Short mmCIF file of C-alpha atoms in Angstrom, two decimals:
data_model
loop_
_atom_site.label_atom_id
_atom_site.label_comp_id
_atom_site.label_asym_id
_atom_site.label_seq_id
_atom_site.Cartn_x
_atom_site.Cartn_y
_atom_site.Cartn_z
CA MET J 387 24.63 -72.60 -19.35
CA ILE J 388 21.72 -72.27 -21.99
CA GLN J 389 19.40 -74.97 -23.05
CA LEU J 390 16.57 -74.73 -25.51
CA TYR J 391 14.07 -77.55 -26.02
CA ASN J 392 11.71 -77.43 -28.91
CA VAL J 393 11.38 -73.65 -28.58
CA THR J 394 8.79 -72.02 -30.90
CA LYS J 395 7.73 -68.38 -30.88
CA LYS J 396 4.84 -67.07 -32.87
CA TYR J 397 3.64 -63.66 -33.07
CA SER J 398 0.07 -62.99 -34.32
CA GLY J 399 -0.63 -64.96 -37.45
CA ASP J 400 0.62 -68.23 -38.43
CA SER J 401 4.24 -67.85 -39.28
CA ALA J 402 6.71 -68.54 -36.44
CA ALA J 403 9.70 -66.26 -35.80
CA VAL J 404 11.51 -69.12 -34.20
CA LYS J 405 10.43 -72.71 -34.99
CA ASP J 406 11.08 -75.96 -32.89
CA VAL J 407 14.69 -75.01 -31.93
CA THR J 408 16.63 -77.35 -29.70
CA LEU J 409 20.16 -76.43 -28.75
CA GLN J 410 22.59 -76.47 -25.82
CA ILE J 411 25.26 -73.76 -25.12
CA ASP J 412 27.96 -74.64 -22.49
CA LYS J 413 29.50 -72.32 -20.00
CA GLY J 414 32.28 -70.25 -21.60
CA ASP J 415 31.11 -70.87 -25.21
CA PHE J 416 31.54 -68.21 -27.93
CA ILE J 417 28.77 -68.54 -30.38
CA TYR J 418 27.70 -66.71 -33.56
CA ILE J 419 24.07 -66.87 -34.50
CA THR J 420 23.83 -66.13 -38.17
CA GLY J 421 21.00 -65.97 -40.77
CA ALA J 422 19.41 -63.50 -43.13
CA SER J 423 17.29 -60.57 -41.89
CA GLY J 424 14.17 -62.03 -40.43
CA ALA J 425 15.59 -65.34 -39.66
CA GLY J 426 14.79 -65.20 -35.98
CA LYS J 427 18.15 -64.14 -34.57
CA THR J 428 16.71 -61.19 -32.52
CA THR J 429 13.69 -63.08 -31.38
CA LEU J 430 16.00 -65.98 -30.10
CA LEU J 431 18.10 -63.50 -28.15
CA ARG J 432 15.04 -61.58 -26.79
CA MET J 433 13.77 -64.88 -25.48
CA LEU J 434 17.02 -65.47 -23.72
CA TYR J 435 16.78 -62.25 -21.68
CA ALA J 436 13.09 -62.74 -21.24
CA ALA J 437 11.82 -59.77 -23.24
CA GLU J 438 9.61 -62.45 -24.94
CA LYS J 439 8.12 -65.62 -23.79
CA PRO J 440 8.21 -68.67 -26.02
CA THR J 441 4.87 -69.82 -27.34
CA ARG J 442 6.00 -73.58 -26.93
CA GLY J 443 8.94 -75.26 -25.51
CA GLN J 444 11.38 -74.74 -22.60
CA ILE J 445 14.35 -72.47 -22.06
CA LEU J 446 16.85 -72.86 -19.29
CA VAL J 447 19.41 -70.19 -18.41
CA ASP J 448 21.88 -71.06 -15.69
CA GLY J 449 19.66 -73.68 -14.54
CA GLN J 450 16.58 -71.65 -14.30
CA ASN J 451 13.50 -72.35 -16.41
CA ILE J 452 12.59 -68.97 -17.94
CA SER J 453 9.81 -70.02 -20.24
CA ARG J 454 7.30 -69.23 -17.62
CA ILE J 455 9.13 -66.88 -15.50
CA ARG J 456 7.32 -64.38 -13.39
CA SER J 457 7.77 -60.83 -14.22
CA ARG J 458 9.00 -60.11 -10.73
CA GLN J 459 11.90 -62.44 -11.14
CA ILE J 460 13.09 -61.01 -14.51
CA PRO J 461 15.28 -58.27 -13.24
CA TYR J 462 17.19 -60.83 -11.29
CA LEU J 463 17.71 -63.03 -14.46
CA ARG J 464 18.79 -59.82 -16.41
CA ARG J 465 21.48 -59.09 -13.75
CA LYS J 466 23.41 -62.36 -14.95
CA ILE J 467 23.08 -61.17 -18.72
CA GLY J 468 24.72 -58.33 -20.46
CA VAL J 469 23.03 -57.02 -23.59
CA VAL J 470 24.51 -55.08 -26.34
CA PHE J 471 22.49 -53.72 -29.35
CA GLN J 472 23.23 -52.42 -32.87
CA ASP J 473 21.83 -49.10 -31.85
CA PHE J 474 23.82 -49.06 -28.55
CA LYS J 475 20.73 -47.89 -26.49
CA LEU J 476 22.65 -45.34 -24.55
CA LEU J 477 20.99 -42.46 -22.62
CA GLN J 478 21.97 -39.38 -24.54
CA SER J 479 21.15 -37.11 -21.70
CA ARG J 480 23.80 -38.84 -19.32
CA SER J 481 27.51 -38.82 -19.41
CA VAL J 482 29.61 -41.82 -20.27
CA TYR J 483 30.20 -42.48 -16.71
CA GLU J 484 26.56 -42.22 -15.69
CA ASN J 485 25.57 -44.66 -18.58
CA VAL J 486 27.78 -47.35 -17.26
CA ALA J 487 27.11 -46.66 -13.64
CA PHE J 488 23.31 -46.95 -14.31
CA ALA J 489 23.64 -50.68 -14.72
CA LEU J 490 25.23 -51.05 -11.33
CA GLU J 491 22.92 -48.50 -9.56
CA ALA J 492 19.99 -50.41 -11.01
CA GLN J 493 21.29 -53.44 -9.05
CA GLY J 494 21.54 -51.44 -5.87
CA LYS J 495 25.34 -51.47 -5.70
CA LYS J 496 26.95 -49.17 -3.14
CA ARG J 497 28.46 -45.81 -4.43
CA TYR J 498 32.11 -46.50 -3.78
CA GLU J 499 31.79 -49.87 -5.56
CA VAL J 500 29.99 -48.34 -8.37
CA SER J 501 32.78 -45.72 -9.19
CA LYS J 502 35.56 -48.22 -8.80
CA LYS J 503 33.98 -50.70 -11.18
CA VAL J 504 32.84 -48.20 -13.65
CA TYR J 505 36.32 -46.94 -14.00
CA GLN J 506 37.71 -50.39 -14.50
CA ALA J 507 35.10 -51.20 -17.16
CA LEU J 508 35.77 -48.06 -19.09
CA LYS J 509 39.50 -48.70 -18.91
CA GLU J 510 38.81 -52.08 -20.20
CA VAL J 511 37.22 -50.67 -23.28
CA GLY J 512 39.84 -47.81 -23.48
CA LEU J 513 37.39 -44.93 -22.79
CA GLU J 514 38.40 -43.98 -19.18
CA HIS J 515 39.57 -40.57 -20.44
CA ARG J 516 35.93 -39.80 -21.84
CA LEU J 517 34.13 -40.20 -18.53
CA LYS J 518 32.33 -36.81 -18.68
CA ARG J 519 31.42 -36.64 -22.32
CA LYS J 520 27.88 -37.36 -23.54
CA PRO J 521 27.52 -40.28 -25.93
CA LEU J 522 26.64 -38.11 -28.83
CA GLU J 523 29.91 -36.37 -28.68
CA LEU J 524 31.57 -39.75 -29.48
CA SER J 525 32.05 -41.85 -32.49
CA GLY J 526 29.88 -44.74 -33.22
CA GLY J 527 32.77 -47.17 -32.29
CA GLU J 528 33.22 -45.40 -29.07
CA GLN J 529 29.49 -45.43 -28.33
CA GLN J 530 29.33 -49.20 -28.87
CA ARG J 531 32.31 -49.61 -26.49
CA ILE J 532 30.44 -47.65 -23.71
CA ALA J 533 27.44 -50.08 -24.33
CA ILE J 534 29.81 -52.96 -23.97
CA ALA J 535 31.28 -51.55 -20.83
CA ARG J 536 27.69 -51.23 -19.41
CA ALA J 537 27.00 -54.81 -20.30
CA LEU J 538 30.22 -56.05 -18.74
CA VAL J 539 30.55 -53.82 -15.61
CA VAL J 540 28.12 -56.18 -13.81
CA ASP J 541 30.35 -59.29 -14.62
CA PRO J 542 27.61 -61.29 -16.47
CA LEU J 543 27.57 -64.93 -16.96
CA ILE J 544 26.19 -64.38 -20.32
CA LEU J 545 26.74 -61.55 -23.04
CA LEU J 546 24.23 -61.19 -25.71
CA ALA J 547 25.12 -58.96 -28.69
CA ASP J 548 22.47 -58.24 -31.44
CA GLU J 549 24.25 -57.05 -34.52
CA PRO J 550 26.79 -55.17 -32.46
CA SER J 551 28.91 -54.10 -35.44
CA GLY J 552 25.99 -53.48 -37.86
CA ASN J 553 26.68 -49.64 -37.91
CA LEU J 554 30.55 -49.85 -37.62
CA ASP J 555 33.24 -50.06 -40.06
CA GLN J 556 35.63 -53.09 -40.15
CA ASP J 557 38.39 -51.86 -38.12
CA VAL J 558 36.17 -50.75 -35.32
CA THR J 559 34.31 -54.06 -35.60
CA PHE J 560 37.45 -55.93 -35.04
CA GLU J 561 38.27 -53.82 -31.90
CA ILE J 562 34.83 -54.70 -30.63
CA MET J 563 35.39 -58.31 -31.35
CA GLU J 564 38.58 -58.19 -29.25
CA LEU J 565 36.54 -56.89 -26.26
CA PHE J 566 34.23 -59.89 -26.60
CA LYS J 567 37.00 -62.31 -26.87
CA ARG J 568 38.52 -60.97 -23.76
CA ALA J 569 35.27 -61.17 -21.87
CA ASN J 570 34.84 -64.75 -23.10
CA ALA J 571 38.38 -65.45 -21.97
CA ARG J 572 37.29 -64.40 -18.47
CA GLY J 573 34.56 -67.01 -18.44
CA THR J 574 31.59 -65.07 -19.93
CA THR J 575 29.40 -67.14 -22.34
CA VAL J 576 29.08 -64.90 -25.57
CA LEU J 577 26.25 -65.04 -28.08
CA LEU J 578 26.64 -62.83 -31.09
CA ALA J 579 24.01 -62.38 -33.71
CA THR J 580 25.31 -61.31 -36.95
CA HIS J 581 24.97 -61.68 -40.72
CA ASP J 582 28.68 -60.65 -41.14
CA HIS J 583 30.50 -63.81 -42.15
CA SER J 584 33.90 -62.02 -42.18
CA LEU J 585 33.78 -62.20 -38.36
CA ASN J 586 33.68 -65.93 -38.31
CA GLN J 587 36.45 -66.07 -40.95
CA ARG J 588 38.61 -63.91 -38.73
CA PHE J 589 37.63 -65.16 -35.46
CA PRO J 590 36.32 -68.87 -36.04
CA ARG J 591 33.95 -70.02 -33.49
CA ARG J 592 30.80 -72.28 -33.22
CA VAL J 593 28.17 -70.98 -35.64
CA LEU J 594 24.47 -71.63 -35.31
CA THR J 595 22.63 -70.80 -38.57
CA LEU J 596 18.81 -69.90 -38.47
CA ASP J 597 16.65 -69.77 -41.56
CA LYS J 598 12.93 -68.74 -41.35
CA GLY J 599 13.08 -69.59 -37.62
CA GLN J 600 14.63 -72.98 -37.88
CA LEU J 601 17.99 -74.09 -36.81
CA ILE J 602 19.55 -75.38 -40.05
CA GLY J 603 23.20 -75.44 -39.09
CA ASP J 604 25.52 -75.94 -36.01
CA GLN J 605 29.11 -75.79 -37.08
CA ARG J 606 32.06 -75.99 -34.81
CA PRO J 607 35.56 -74.89 -35.94
CA ALA J 608 37.99 -77.61 -36.44
CA ASN J 609 40.40 -76.03 -33.76
CA THR J 610 38.25 -74.43 -30.91
CA MET J 611 41.44 -73.20 -29.19
CA ILE J 612 42.04 -70.37 -31.65
CA MET H 9 18.25 -47.83 3.54
CA LEU H 10 19.12 -44.24 4.16
CA ASP H 11 21.58 -44.49 1.27
CA LYS H 12 18.72 -45.67 -1.04
CA VAL H 13 16.46 -42.99 0.02
CA ARG H 14 19.11 -40.47 -0.72
CA TYR H 15 19.87 -42.14 -4.05
CA PHE H 16 16.22 -41.99 -5.05
CA ILE H 17 15.83 -38.26 -4.12
CA MET H 18 19.07 -37.41 -5.94
CA ARG H 19 17.91 -39.25 -9.11
CA ALA H 20 14.48 -37.60 -8.81
CA LEU H 21 16.20 -34.19 -8.69
CA ARG H 22 18.70 -34.89 -11.33
CA ASN H 23 16.10 -36.11 -13.75
CA MET H 24 14.14 -32.81 -13.19
CA ARG H 25 17.37 -30.94 -13.90
CA GLN H 26 18.00 -32.91 -16.98
CA TRP H 27 14.51 -32.39 -18.40
CA PRO H 28 13.80 -28.75 -17.47
CA PHE H 29 11.19 -28.26 -20.14
CA LEU H 30 9.15 -31.32 -19.40
CA CYS H 31 9.45 -30.74 -15.72
CA THR H 32 8.20 -27.09 -16.15
CA ALA H 33 5.32 -28.26 -18.35
CA SER H 34 4.17 -30.79 -15.79
CA ILE H 35 4.31 -28.28 -12.84
CA LEU H 36 2.49 -25.57 -14.82
CA THR H 37 -0.23 -27.98 -15.92
CA MET H 38 -0.90 -29.04 -12.46
CA ALA H 39 -0.82 -25.60 -11.19
CA VAL H 40 -3.31 -24.44 -13.60
CA ALA H 41 -5.51 -27.45 -13.13
CA LEU H 42 -5.46 -27.08 -9.28
CA ALA H 43 -6.02 -23.31 -9.52
CA THR H 44 -9.13 -23.85 -11.86
CA VAL H 45 -10.72 -26.22 -9.53
CA ALA H 46 -9.88 -24.24 -6.51
CA THR H 47 -11.18 -20.88 -8.07
CA PHE H 48 -14.46 -22.60 -8.79
CA PHE H 49 -14.66 -23.97 -5.29
CA LEU H 50 -14.07 -20.36 -3.96
CA VAL H 51 -16.73 -18.93 -6.20
CA VAL H 52 -19.27 -21.56 -5.12
CA VAL H 53 -18.43 -21.37 -1.32
CA ASN H 54 -18.77 -17.48 -1.48
CA VAL H 55 -21.97 -17.61 -3.38
CA GLU H 56 -23.41 -20.02 -1.01
CA GLN H 57 -22.13 -17.89 1.94
CA LEU H 58 -23.77 -14.90 0.38
CA ALA H 59 -27.00 -16.77 -0.06
CA LEU H 60 -26.93 -17.78 3.44
CA ARG H 61 -26.75 -14.20 4.59
CA TRP H 62 -30.02 -13.45 2.66
CA THR H 63 -31.70 -15.90 5.03
CA LYS H 64 -30.99 -13.39 7.88
CA GLU H 65 -33.97 -11.44 6.42
CA ILE H 66 -36.16 -14.36 7.28
CA GLN H 67 -38.43 -13.46 10.10
CA ILE H 68 -41.90 -14.29 11.34
CA VAL H 69 -44.25 -11.46 11.91
CA ALA H 70 -47.20 -12.28 14.12
CA TYR H 71 -49.96 -9.76 13.81
CA LEU H 72 -51.97 -9.36 17.04
CA GLU H 73 -55.65 -9.23 17.32
CA LYS H 74 -55.25 -6.22 19.66
CA PRO H 75 -52.55 -4.10 20.96
CA LEU H 76 -50.84 -5.15 24.17
CA PRO H 77 -50.74 -3.29 27.37
CA VAL H 78 -47.28 -2.27 28.20
CA ARG H 79 -46.94 -4.50 31.14
CA ASP H 80 -47.63 -7.57 29.24
CA VAL H 81 -45.02 -6.86 26.52
CA ALA H 82 -42.18 -7.80 28.68
CA THR H 83 -43.54 -11.09 29.94
CA LEU H 84 -44.57 -12.20 26.41
CA THR H 85 -41.21 -11.13 25.04
CA LYS H 86 -39.56 -13.35 27.62
CA LYS H 87 -41.91 -16.29 26.78
CA LEU H 88 -41.18 -16.00 23.03
CA LYS H 89 -37.51 -15.76 23.64
CA ALA H 90 -37.83 -19.07 25.52
CA ILE H 91 -38.77 -20.74 22.29
CA PRO H 92 -35.37 -22.63 21.31
CA GLU H 93 -35.51 -21.63 17.61
CA VAL H 94 -35.99 -18.04 18.29
CA GLU H 95 -33.04 -15.69 18.29
CA SER H 96 -34.61 -12.23 18.60
CA THR H 97 -38.02 -10.83 19.35
CA ARG H 98 -39.28 -7.23 18.88
CA TYR H 99 -42.62 -5.84 19.86
CA VAL H 100 -44.05 -3.29 17.22
CA SER H 101 -46.74 -1.24 18.73
CA PRO H 102 -49.36 0.27 16.28
CA ASP H 103 -47.86 3.61 16.82
CA GLU H 104 -44.46 2.23 15.70
CA ALA H 105 -45.86 0.52 12.88
CA MET H 106 -47.39 3.86 11.71
CA LYS H 107 -44.17 5.69 12.11
CA ARG H 108 -42.35 3.01 9.94
CA PHE H 109 -45.16 3.18 7.31
CA ARG H 110 -44.79 7.01 7.24
CA LYS H 111 -41.16 6.78 6.78
CA HIS H 112 -41.53 4.14 4.00
CA LEU H 113 -43.97 6.39 2.12
CA GLY H 114 -41.47 9.30 2.28
CA GLU H 115 -42.82 12.12 0.30
CA ASP H 116 -46.22 10.57 -0.03
CA ALA H 117 -46.70 10.44 3.80
CA SER H 118 -49.20 13.22 3.62
CA LEU H 119 -51.58 10.57 2.33
CA LEU H 120 -51.84 9.44 5.95
CA GLU H 121 -52.99 12.70 7.29
CA GLY H 122 -56.28 12.34 9.26
CA VAL H 123 -55.83 8.50 9.60
CA GLY H 124 -55.96 7.23 13.12
CA ARG H 125 -52.66 6.38 14.86
CA ASP H 126 -53.97 2.78 15.73
CA LEU H 127 -54.96 1.84 12.28
CA LEU H 128 -52.18 -0.74 11.88
CA PRO H 129 -52.11 -3.71 14.05
CA ALA H 130 -49.53 -4.41 16.74
CA SER H 131 -47.07 -7.31 15.95
CA PHE H 132 -44.20 -9.31 17.16
CA GLU H 133 -41.23 -9.77 14.81
CA LEU H 134 -39.25 -13.01 15.61
CA GLY H 135 -35.87 -13.66 14.09
CA LEU H 136 -34.64 -17.13 13.86
CA LYS H 137 -31.32 -18.79 14.66
CA SER H 138 -29.48 -19.45 11.43
CA GLU H 139 -29.85 -23.33 11.56
CA PHE H 140 -33.73 -22.98 11.78
CA ARG H 141 -34.20 -20.52 8.91
CA ASN H 142 -35.99 -23.01 6.85
CA GLN H 143 -39.70 -24.21 6.34
CA GLN H 144 -39.52 -26.74 9.13
CA GLY H 145 -38.09 -24.24 11.63
CA ILE H 146 -40.62 -21.76 10.86
CA ASN H 147 -43.48 -24.41 11.30
CA THR H 148 -42.28 -25.38 14.76
CA VAL H 149 -42.00 -21.77 15.92
CA ILE H 150 -45.52 -21.05 14.65
CA GLU H 151 -46.90 -24.03 16.60
CA GLN H 152 -45.38 -22.69 19.80
CA LEU H 153 -46.30 -19.16 19.03
CA GLU H 154 -49.91 -19.74 18.67
CA ASN H 155 -49.97 -21.14 22.28
CA ILE H 156 -48.55 -17.81 23.66
CA LEU H 157 -50.21 -15.12 21.52
CA ASP H 158 -53.62 -14.24 20.16
CA VAL H 159 -52.48 -14.12 16.60
CA ASP H 160 -54.65 -12.61 13.90
CA ASP H 161 -52.28 -13.26 10.99
CA LEU H 162 -48.84 -14.55 10.36
CA ARG H 163 -46.32 -13.54 7.54
CA TYR H 164 -42.97 -15.10 6.94
CA GLY H 165 -42.33 -14.78 3.28
CA GLN H 166 -43.36 -18.23 2.51
CA LYS H 167 -42.94 -17.82 -1.34
CA TRP H 168 -39.62 -16.17 -0.98
CA LEU H 169 -38.52 -18.98 1.24
CA GLU H 170 -39.60 -21.57 -1.37
CA ARG H 171 -37.77 -19.72 -4.14
CA PHE H 172 -34.63 -19.40 -2.17
CA ASN H 173 -34.62 -23.10 -1.24
CA SER H 174 -34.86 -24.13 -4.92
CA PHE H 175 -32.23 -21.59 -5.79
CA ALA H 176 -29.82 -23.08 -3.12
CA ARG H 177 -30.60 -26.59 -4.26
CA MET H 178 -29.83 -25.56 -7.97
CA LEU H 179 -26.70 -23.82 -6.87
CA ARG H 180 -25.35 -27.01 -5.19
CA PHE H 181 -26.39 -29.17 -8.02
CA VAL H 182 -24.79 -27.02 -10.63
CA GLY H 183 -21.70 -26.63 -8.37
CA ILE H 184 -21.34 -30.48 -8.22
CA ILE H 185 -21.86 -30.98 -11.87
CA LEU H 186 -19.51 -28.24 -12.94
CA GLY H 187 -16.99 -28.91 -10.31
CA GLY H 188 -17.01 -32.61 -11.33
CA PHE H 189 -16.48 -31.73 -14.95
CA LEU H 190 -13.58 -29.50 -14.01
CA LEU H 191 -11.94 -32.06 -11.89
CA PHE H 192 -12.29 -34.72 -14.53
CA ALA H 193 -10.70 -32.29 -17.20
CA ALA H 194 -7.94 -31.43 -14.78
CA LEU H 195 -7.17 -34.99 -14.18
CA PHE H 196 -7.33 -35.85 -17.84
CA ILE H 197 -4.89 -33.11 -18.84
CA VAL H 198 -2.50 -33.77 -16.01
CA SER H 199 -2.31 -37.39 -16.74
CA ASN H 200 -1.82 -36.80 -20.33
CA THR H 201 0.94 -34.24 -19.70
CA ILE H 202 2.77 -36.65 -17.39
CA LYS H 203 2.22 -39.50 -19.98
CA LEU H 204 3.93 -37.24 -22.62
CA THR H 205 6.86 -36.50 -20.39
CA LEU H 206 7.37 -40.21 -19.66
CA TYR H 207 6.90 -41.01 -23.46
CA ALA H 208 9.76 -38.61 -24.07
CA ARG H 209 11.90 -40.73 -21.54
CA ARG H 210 10.80 -44.17 -22.76
CA ASP H 211 14.41 -45.16 -23.63
CA GLU H 212 15.44 -44.57 -20.13
CA LEU H 213 12.70 -46.77 -18.84
CA GLU H 214 13.50 -49.51 -21.34
CA ILE H 215 17.12 -49.44 -20.50
CA MET H 216 16.69 -49.53 -16.92
CA ALA H 217 14.48 -52.57 -17.23
CA LEU H 218 17.09 -54.06 -19.55
CA VAL H 219 20.04 -53.81 -17.04
CA GLY H 220 17.95 -55.57 -14.31
CA ALA H 221 16.35 -52.73 -12.44
CA THR H 222 13.40 -53.94 -10.36
CA MET H 223 9.99 -52.29 -10.89
CA ARG H 224 10.33 -50.50 -7.63
CA PHE H 225 13.71 -49.25 -8.49
CA ILE H 226 12.21 -47.79 -11.75
CA LYS H 227 9.17 -46.43 -10.25
CA ILE H 228 10.19 -44.72 -7.01
CA PRO H 229 12.28 -41.91 -8.60
CA PHE H 230 9.47 -41.06 -11.05
CA MET H 231 6.86 -41.12 -8.25
CA LEU H 232 8.99 -38.82 -6.23
CA GLU H 233 9.49 -36.58 -9.21
CA GLY H 234 5.64 -36.61 -9.53
CA ALA H 235 5.31 -35.73 -5.81
CA ILE H 236 7.95 -32.83 -6.02
CA GLN H 237 6.29 -31.42 -9.13
CA GLY H 238 2.87 -31.86 -7.62
CA PHE H 239 3.91 -30.00 -4.58
CA LEU H 240 5.48 -27.17 -6.59
CA GLY H 241 2.30 -27.04 -8.83
CA GLY H 242 0.17 -26.91 -5.62
CA VAL H 243 2.12 -24.08 -4.04
CA LEU H 244 2.12 -22.33 -7.41
CA SER H 245 -1.70 -22.67 -7.77
CA LEU H 246 -2.09 -21.43 -4.12
CA ALA H 247 -0.03 -18.22 -5.03
CA PHE H 248 -1.96 -17.76 -8.20
CA LEU H 249 -5.14 -18.31 -6.36
CA GLY H 250 -4.16 -15.82 -3.67
CA LEU H 251 -3.33 -13.20 -6.24
CA SER H 252 -6.30 -13.53 -8.34
CA PHE H 253 -8.41 -13.42 -5.24
CA ILE H 254 -7.11 -10.11 -4.22
CA PHE H 255 -6.99 -8.51 -7.60
CA ILE H 256 -9.82 -10.14 -9.59
CA LEU H 257 -12.13 -12.50 -7.82
CA SER H 258 -13.03 -10.36 -4.77
CA ARG H 259 -13.78 -7.31 -6.86
CA SER H 260 -15.93 -9.02 -9.53
CA LEU H 261 -17.85 -11.07 -6.93
CA GLU H 262 -18.59 -8.12 -4.97
CA SER H 263 -19.94 -6.00 -7.82
CA PHE H 264 -21.68 -9.04 -9.47
CA TRP H 265 -23.62 -10.01 -6.39
CA LEU H 266 -24.17 -6.60 -5.12
CA ALA H 267 -22.94 -7.88 -1.72
CA PRO H 268 -23.74 -5.90 1.34
CA THR H 269 -20.77 -3.85 2.49
CA ASP H 270 -20.18 -5.88 5.58
CA PHE H 271 -19.89 -9.09 3.59
CA GLU H 272 -16.39 -10.36 3.83
CA LEU H 273 -15.47 -12.74 0.96
CA LEU H 274 -14.06 -16.02 2.02
CA PHE H 275 -10.57 -17.43 0.96
CA LEU H 276 -9.48 -20.99 1.62
CA THR H 277 -9.01 -21.79 5.21
CA PRO H 278 -5.41 -22.89 6.14
CA PHE H 279 -6.67 -26.45 6.23
CA GLN H 280 -7.99 -26.06 2.72
CA GLN H 281 -4.71 -24.62 1.60
CA ILE H 282 -2.83 -27.50 2.92
CA MET H 283 -5.26 -29.78 1.31
CA LEU H 284 -4.71 -28.13 -2.03
CA VAL H 285 -1.04 -28.53 -2.02
CA LEU H 286 -1.37 -32.13 -0.78
CA SER H 287 -3.80 -32.85 -3.65
CA GLY H 288 -1.01 -31.64 -5.98
CA VAL H 289 1.36 -34.14 -4.42
CA LEU H 290 -1.21 -36.83 -4.81
CA LEU H 291 -2.09 -35.74 -8.46
CA GLY H 292 1.63 -35.97 -9.23
CA VAL H 293 2.16 -39.33 -7.66
CA MET H 294 -1.03 -40.99 -9.12
CA GLY H 295 -0.42 -39.36 -12.55
CA SER H 296 3.19 -40.78 -12.72
CA LEU H 297 1.93 -44.22 -11.39
CA SER H 298 -0.75 -44.54 -13.92
CA SER H 299 1.39 -43.58 -16.74
CA LEU H 300 4.34 -45.66 -15.74
CA ARG H 301 2.16 -48.79 -15.89
CA ARG H 302 1.95 -48.15 -19.60
CA PHE H 303 5.65 -47.64 -20.34
CA VAL H 304 7.36 -49.90 -17.98
CA ARG H 305 7.16 -53.44 -19.22
CA ILE H 306 9.71 -55.79 -17.98
#
């Protein structure tokens, strides 16, 4: 599903945010990307949804080489990818329903299709009763669940999550993890960047460890069927 | 297709409702900018119109060597009128010239007592058609005039005409420079206001790009919004211009320029009014488009 070959990303200056990373992620994988702050987790994810282009190396997503992708094609790549952020990135002036519907409208889906799917997605994250609320009226955990509903409503092949539980307490974090697990069970490849090791202890999965931009570890749990 | 158009319009309107303050700021800025430029345009047009009226006074006075017998006046008048540049002719006999002079002197007319009635020369006064009221037109008329009449002397306010021409040139020059500055300032302010309104909504633009919206999908509602705001700004500026024309501009121009009472001030023609509103629409669309280029990065 995702392949990286000798991928390096340098911003201005000499130090590389991501250095010579080569890895392969199969369809349906659930992967943690860990590492200290500044290890390159976010940059790696940003390259996967084409917000950044690698300075060197090749990236393939679903068979498409996105290292030199044309900006006109980026929207179509992003329709296969759901992204969840630490700060949720919700539109505060729009209702819960509108925030989730936004992702489908952006893809030009028909109205009746939008309302049906939005309701399903919100039901999936347990917020179907909050349709008309504004994000700020909800708790942090609920806001993150809206963001996840927005990412999943388009049935993405890949779900990228950048520190999705960074602002949430542990109980809420585990609820959110359940949502990711369920999406993964339906076939979505999940990449979750986090520095919270407790997640892996509770939900053991393949862990990629980055340090100063380099991939220094790739551990698979003994029993991947957990 | 129709579904999409409806969706874009709905979104443009919903955006405007969701950001009433930003929307009002854009509309008002565009209204003020357009009204300023249009007011300036009106002033220039009216001053020019007024200046053109002054050229009505331009006439050629041909003083004759001797008075004409009555029977020749009609034939010569006819010949003079046949000159293409000439609009009107009038024969002034020595007698009439004296009468005018007397009237002109008013209380001092007594000075003329005992002076012969034929002291002043006879003359023809020729008015010119408006398009020929300039140096070149006058020269052509004079050339033809000399073939028809025994002219002793010619007067046509040469100095005045030169001064008028340089005044008209200056007026146009100042008009273009000032108008250009105003237009530039208006464009600058409008584009900055739109940039600010989009800056406030950059999250929305970012999220749209993130969920896979195409450039077109992101831009069209904003351009539509710009067009609607520009249209409202244009209409508002027209209303403002109309009111200020009636209550301020016409009065101050009249008193400032000491306009003749029959001078009617010009307002924008219907075509110009439509152009004003359309330039509002264009301003809104272009303003949105140029600012979007900065904020939308896919």
